[in-house]
């Protein structure tokens, strides 16, 4: 059901002619029908943040949004003042249809960087989507399809709380690296929640999910994650349960991004155990996830533990203290590295499953962290050499 799983929301996805792919659904409209319009957001930390990020960051700052307009087919990034004016014009068009202030509408874009959008197509698409708003499954499905770029499938989530619901959609396949990973994400809930509680839940949830996936080491200019609450259920949730469900929603969507990584043939879980702190474990996991050599080895079904250790060794001792002669590494349950040296023969590792598990034991403390990544394949090169939005 995507974003329409929660009560109080309607959505649509239309082919507005923004994408270079003829007939593709490329504009989504998500509307919060209330009675509440509480909202929270997190955004890319890229210094070249796109015009829609600049607009939406200001729009959600007061903790209230009525709607979100999202387009694929163009990122509207690195487009200067004209690009910002396009985002503003898009919000203005949607706000006029809804009878609200422009600042009540967030705008999200994804696609090729460095080009302005065909604004007339965007604005006509807003009208078409508004006319087709649907609170049922079709509306949510069309919206999830409309935000896809190199994604091969829509990515959605639906969770039940104690008397309330959480739904959501995300797009993301390539250009995936902290922070946040490349995505446009909208999560909805019909719970009665304050903007402050929502922001806390979203920031905490993204920090251990979207911020811990990395398929190709490239950070986007357009990352946006929005959480909207309609209050339509009338239920004030238990704070701990709500926070956990938001985290679960983020985790499910983040895992789906990894599972649809551009050209990927393996999803790689990297778990660091026995670190002196969670930050230390995370730094080690991210160092391994950033290794193109290791990712290419996995693509070739080679559990090359030497590439794991060499990447691990780049983490400064001040960040992650450990003794290299005490480090063990398991790949898919086989200890191929023992005490920083050779363990069991790598031929014992079955690399045929889609999911590859790498467990690194630093034996220096009690903390742990997990990062997800993908392998790098020939197909990844082809997709990005021929990329068009």
XYZ file of C-alpha atoms in Angstrom:
389
model
C 0.000 0.000 0.000
C 3.018 2.324 0.242
C 2.273 5.857 1.478
C -1.488 5.290 1.391
C -1.360 2.417 3.899
C -1.792 4.917 6.725
C -5.198 6.583 6.969
C -5.526 10.202 5.933
C -3.285 10.120 2.880
C -3.912 10.111 -0.857
C -1.368 9.802 -3.640
C -0.934 9.598 -7.386
C 1.750 8.938 -9.962
C 1.521 10.226 -13.536
C 3.527 10.371 -16.754
C 4.212 14.095 -17.058
C 6.818 13.919 -19.816
C 9.712 14.875 -17.528
C 11.667 11.654 -18.038
C 13.526 10.897 -21.252
C 11.805 7.508 -21.163
C 8.563 7.923 -23.062
C 5.456 7.059 -21.088
C 7.268 6.532 -17.780
C 5.469 7.565 -14.598
C 7.670 10.446 -13.472
C 5.721 12.675 -11.081
C 4.249 11.675 -7.730
C 1.936 13.688 -5.488
C 1.391 12.712 -1.838
C -1.229 14.649 0.139
C -1.872 14.614 3.881
C -5.649 14.971 4.337
C -5.360 15.435 8.088
C -6.659 16.280 10.518
C -2.995 16.877 11.475
C -0.229 18.055 9.165
C 2.789 17.287 11.353
C 6.059 16.584 9.560
C 9.785 15.936 10.000
C 12.669 15.603 7.588
C 16.319 14.719 7.141
C 18.385 15.704 4.124
C 21.686 15.144 2.344
C 24.811 16.658 3.855
C 26.264 17.223 0.361
C 27.389 20.838 0.075
C 25.972 20.940 -3.468
C 22.486 20.162 -2.199
C 19.859 20.453 -4.925
C 17.274 23.213 -5.229
C 14.395 21.015 -4.016
C 16.422 20.103 -0.924
C 16.968 23.781 -0.205
C 13.241 24.449 -0.613
C 12.019 21.442 1.366
C 14.462 21.965 4.231
C 12.913 25.399 4.783
C 9.366 24.140 4.233
C 9.558 21.450 6.920
C 11.467 23.578 9.415
C 8.274 24.529 11.275
C 7.219 20.880 11.576
C 4.231 21.066 9.226
C 3.606 19.919 5.634
C 0.406 19.352 3.695
C 1.883 17.622 0.654
C 4.963 16.493 -1.256
C 5.568 16.653 -5.005
C 8.294 14.312 -6.246
C 9.659 13.890 -9.753
C 12.066 11.560 -11.488
C 13.643 12.478 -14.818
C 15.794 15.315 -13.489
C 17.532 16.214 -10.230
C 17.312 20.017 -10.539
C 20.711 20.089 -8.821
C 23.531 22.562 -9.488
C 21.026 24.773 -11.314
C 21.416 27.932 -9.237
C 18.659 30.449 -8.631
C 16.622 29.339 -11.679
C 16.488 25.838 -10.209
C 15.312 27.131 -6.840
C 12.621 29.145 -8.596
C 11.470 25.955 -10.329
C 11.062 24.199 -6.973
C 9.212 27.205 -5.616
C 6.939 27.294 -8.679
C 6.166 23.601 -8.253
C 5.244 24.093 -4.602
C 3.160 27.142 -5.517
C 1.195 25.181 -8.132
C 0.447 22.344 -5.739
C -0.362 24.697 -2.883
C -2.860 26.567 -5.052
C -4.722 23.365 -5.829
C -4.806 22.430 -2.138
C -5.643 25.908 -0.867
C -2.618 26.183 1.406
C 0.513 28.313 1.651
C 3.457 27.463 -0.630
C 5.559 26.562 2.415
C 3.189 23.710 3.224
C 4.422 21.759 0.172
C 7.774 19.972 -0.032
C 9.432 19.241 -3.382
C 11.770 16.363 -4.245
C 13.590 15.603 -7.497
C 15.839 12.828 -8.774
C 17.673 12.214 -12.014
C 20.454 13.853 -14.021
C 22.401 16.612 -12.260
C 23.061 19.971 -13.897
C 19.941 20.533 -15.979
C 16.769 22.474 -15.316
C 13.470 20.615 -15.411
C 10.903 21.072 -18.192
C 8.800 23.202 -15.859
C 5.679 23.249 -18.022
C 5.609 19.441 -17.898
C 6.136 19.483 -14.136
C 3.295 21.928 -13.530
C 0.876 20.158 -15.858
C 1.878 16.907 -14.142
C 0.961 18.400 -10.763
C -2.537 19.114 -12.106
C -2.881 15.620 -13.570
C -1.703 14.014 -10.337
C -4.038 16.169 -8.260
C -6.967 15.062 -10.417
C -5.961 11.424 -9.917
C -5.332 11.427 -6.164
C -6.382 8.115 -4.651
C -6.355 6.953 -1.042
C -6.259 3.299 -2.048
C -3.548 0.869 -3.075
C -3.348 2.095 -6.685
C -2.460 5.637 -5.672
C 0.361 4.470 -3.438
C 1.664 2.051 -6.049
C 1.679 4.636 -8.842
C 3.510 7.127 -6.618
C 6.177 4.532 -5.755
C 6.687 3.771 -9.468
C 6.864 7.450 -10.411
C 9.938 8.170 -8.265
C 12.028 5.328 -9.725
C 15.113 6.056 -11.862
C 17.521 3.136 -12.314
C 15.486 1.178 -9.761
C 14.241 -2.131 -11.143
C 11.279 -2.315 -8.776
C 9.284 -0.105 -6.405
C 10.282 -0.172 -2.748
C 7.537 0.154 -0.148
C 6.758 -0.707 3.458
C 3.602 -1.163 5.551
C 3.630 -1.687 9.330
C 0.904 -1.937 11.963
C 1.231 -0.332 15.381
C -1.178 -0.539 18.307
C -4.163 1.079 16.601
C -2.223 3.045 14.002
C -0.274 2.458 10.791
C 2.982 3.419 9.125
C 3.515 3.231 5.366
C 6.252 4.417 3.073
C 8.092 4.409 -0.219
C 11.659 5.024 -1.290
C 13.677 5.192 -4.478
C 17.360 4.384 -4.620
C 19.613 2.052 -6.581
C 22.893 3.818 -7.367
C 24.859 6.748 -5.922
C 24.374 5.183 -2.501
C 26.636 6.244 0.366
C 26.306 7.852 3.769
C 24.946 10.275 4.552
C 22.006 9.361 3.765
C 22.443 7.152 0.751
C 20.812 8.344 -2.440
C 17.109 8.364 -1.988
C 13.805 10.080 -2.062
C 11.722 8.685 0.764
C 8.293 9.502 2.140
C 7.025 7.744 5.274
C 3.466 8.310 6.468
C 1.627 7.568 9.685
C -1.918 8.096 10.920
C -0.749 8.308 14.543
C -1.224 11.445 16.616
C 2.384 12.605 17.048
C 4.048 15.963 17.592
C 6.596 17.311 15.088
C 9.299 17.156 17.763
C 8.650 13.496 18.514
C 8.596 12.744 14.798
C 11.920 14.491 14.192
C 13.541 12.581 17.031
C 12.200 9.270 15.753
C 13.228 9.963 12.155
C 16.723 11.181 13.017
C 17.322 8.159 15.227
C 15.852 5.738 12.690
C 17.822 7.005 9.707
C 21.083 7.076 11.669
C 21.156 3.278 12.021
C 19.589 2.374 8.645
C 19.866 4.715 5.660
C 23.125 6.081 7.054
C 24.620 2.585 7.116
C 24.232 1.515 3.502
C 26.848 2.157 0.844
C 26.743 0.559 -2.587
C 29.212 2.674 -4.543
C 30.688 5.323 -2.240
C 28.923 8.215 -3.996
C 26.816 10.735 -2.045
C 23.819 12.346 -3.714
C 22.881 16.002 -3.929
C 19.166 15.229 -3.511
C 18.694 12.865 -0.541
C 15.438 13.572 1.251
C 13.539 11.561 3.868
C 10.201 12.958 5.029
C 7.891 11.676 7.765
C 4.280 12.898 7.660
C 1.568 12.378 10.279
C -2.158 12.764 9.589
C -3.472 11.857 13.036
C -6.413 10.152 11.297
C -6.307 7.120 13.596
C -6.846 9.284 16.666
C -4.271 7.175 18.508
C -1.399 8.646 20.495
C 1.216 5.886 20.259
C 3.565 4.638 22.926
C 6.751 6.625 22.201
C 9.048 3.604 22.317
C 6.798 1.601 20.004
C 6.510 4.504 17.572
C 10.259 5.083 17.513
C 10.844 1.384 16.892
C 8.295 1.216 14.059
C 9.846 4.237 12.347
C 13.232 2.535 12.630
C 11.766 -0.693 11.235
C 10.265 1.197 8.298
C 13.604 2.857 7.545
C 15.439 -0.472 7.916
C 13.108 -2.250 5.506
C 13.383 0.471 2.878
C 17.166 0.724 3.274
C 17.551 -3.028 2.887
C 15.425 -2.899 -0.278
C 17.772 -0.265 -1.717
C 20.740 -2.575 -1.175
C 18.795 -5.455 -2.713
C 18.275 -3.374 -5.857
C 21.772 -1.910 -6.158
C 22.691 -1.011 -9.722
C 23.856 -4.167 -11.471
C 24.588 -5.896 -8.164
C 24.760 -9.686 -7.897
C 25.445 -9.834 -4.143
C 24.167 -7.956 -1.091
C 26.963 -7.753 1.482
C 26.379 -7.484 5.219
C 29.476 -6.293 7.071
C 29.214 -6.732 10.831
C 31.988 -5.530 13.109
C 32.145 -7.208 16.528
C 34.302 -6.547 19.574
C 35.047 -2.876 18.947
C 35.859 -0.378 21.668
C 32.831 1.756 20.725
C 29.959 1.803 18.257
C 31.633 4.676 16.380
C 34.778 2.583 16.070
C 32.805 -0.384 14.761
C 30.983 1.825 12.272
C 34.229 3.341 10.992
C 35.639 -0.144 10.396
C 32.504 -1.329 8.638
C 32.409 1.707 6.398
C 36.082 1.315 5.482
C 35.455 -2.219 4.245
C 32.229 -1.239 2.462
C 34.142 1.482 0.607
C 36.657 -0.968 -0.886
C 36.017 -1.337 -4.610
C 38.628 -4.096 -4.718
C 36.737 -6.134 -2.136
C 33.399 -5.496 -3.840
C 34.794 -6.608 -7.192
C 36.180 -9.757 -5.573
C 32.745 -10.614 -4.219
C 31.322 -10.057 -7.701
C 33.720 -12.758 -8.868
C 32.638 -15.048 -5.987
C 36.040 -14.639 -4.339
C 35.990 -14.177 -0.530
C 39.260 -12.262 -0.643
C 39.953 -11.660 3.040
C 43.175 -9.812 2.264
C 41.132 -6.977 0.790
C 38.998 -6.908 3.925
C 42.044 -6.574 6.187
C 43.771 -3.998 4.005
C 40.678 -1.775 4.133
C 40.258 -2.346 7.857
C 43.859 -1.288 8.358
C 43.180 2.193 6.956
C 41.132 3.109 10.034
C 43.395 5.154 12.364
C 44.130 3.643 15.809
C 42.748 6.831 17.372
C 39.374 6.044 15.778
C 39.294 2.276 16.276
C 41.924 0.772 18.569
C 42.609 -2.923 17.925
C 45.533 -5.319 17.635
C 45.876 -6.546 14.007
C 47.239 -9.876 15.267
C 43.995 -10.528 17.158
C 41.541 -9.912 14.283
C 39.396 -12.769 12.938
C 37.210 -12.715 9.819
C 34.351 -15.031 8.867
C 32.755 -14.984 5.422
C 29.439 -16.814 5.193
C 30.251 -18.582 8.428
C 33.747 -19.776 7.459
C 36.711 -18.383 9.426
C 39.074 -17.643 6.578
C 41.217 -15.247 8.634
C 42.456 -16.139 12.124
C 44.552 -13.776 14.233
C 45.272 -11.469 11.310
C 46.547 -14.361 9.181
C 45.408 -17.337 7.167
C 42.474 -19.322 8.474
C 40.480 -22.004 6.676
C 40.845 -22.267 2.910
C 38.747 -19.714 1.029
C 37.495 -22.494 -1.254
C 35.315 -23.649 1.668
C 33.190 -20.499 1.427
C 29.964 -20.829 -0.550
C 29.591 -17.544 -2.427
C 26.573 -18.526 -4.522
C 23.850 -17.003 -2.276
C 22.747 -13.462 -3.078
C 23.489 -12.402 0.512
C 27.094 -12.492 1.697
C 27.828 -12.149 5.406
C 31.173 -10.729 6.538
C 31.809 -10.868 10.281
C 34.922 -9.134 11.589
C 35.976 -9.775 15.185
C 38.323 -7.078 16.485
C 38.510 -8.642 19.960
C 39.119 -5.216 21.479
C 35.838 -4.431 23.254
C 32.105 -5.134 23.359
C 30.612 -2.738 20.776
C 29.356 -3.679 17.311
C 27.784 -2.191 14.184
C 26.537 -3.411 10.816
C 26.872 -1.793 7.386
C 25.302 -3.030 4.132
C 26.794 -2.727 0.673
C 26.714 -4.399 -2.771
C 29.296 -5.872 -5.069
C 30.449 -4.003 -8.183
C 29.773 -5.660 -11.517
C 30.212 -5.016 -15.229
C 26.523 -4.107 -15.309
C 27.102 -1.263 -12.859
C 29.565 0.278 -15.326
C 27.141 -0.127 -18.227
C 24.240 1.443 -16.313
C 26.256 4.496 -15.317
C 28.063 4.897 -18.630
C 24.732 5.064 -20.441
C 22.731 6.849 -17.714
C 19.872 9.051 -18.767
C 16.958 10.259 -16.723
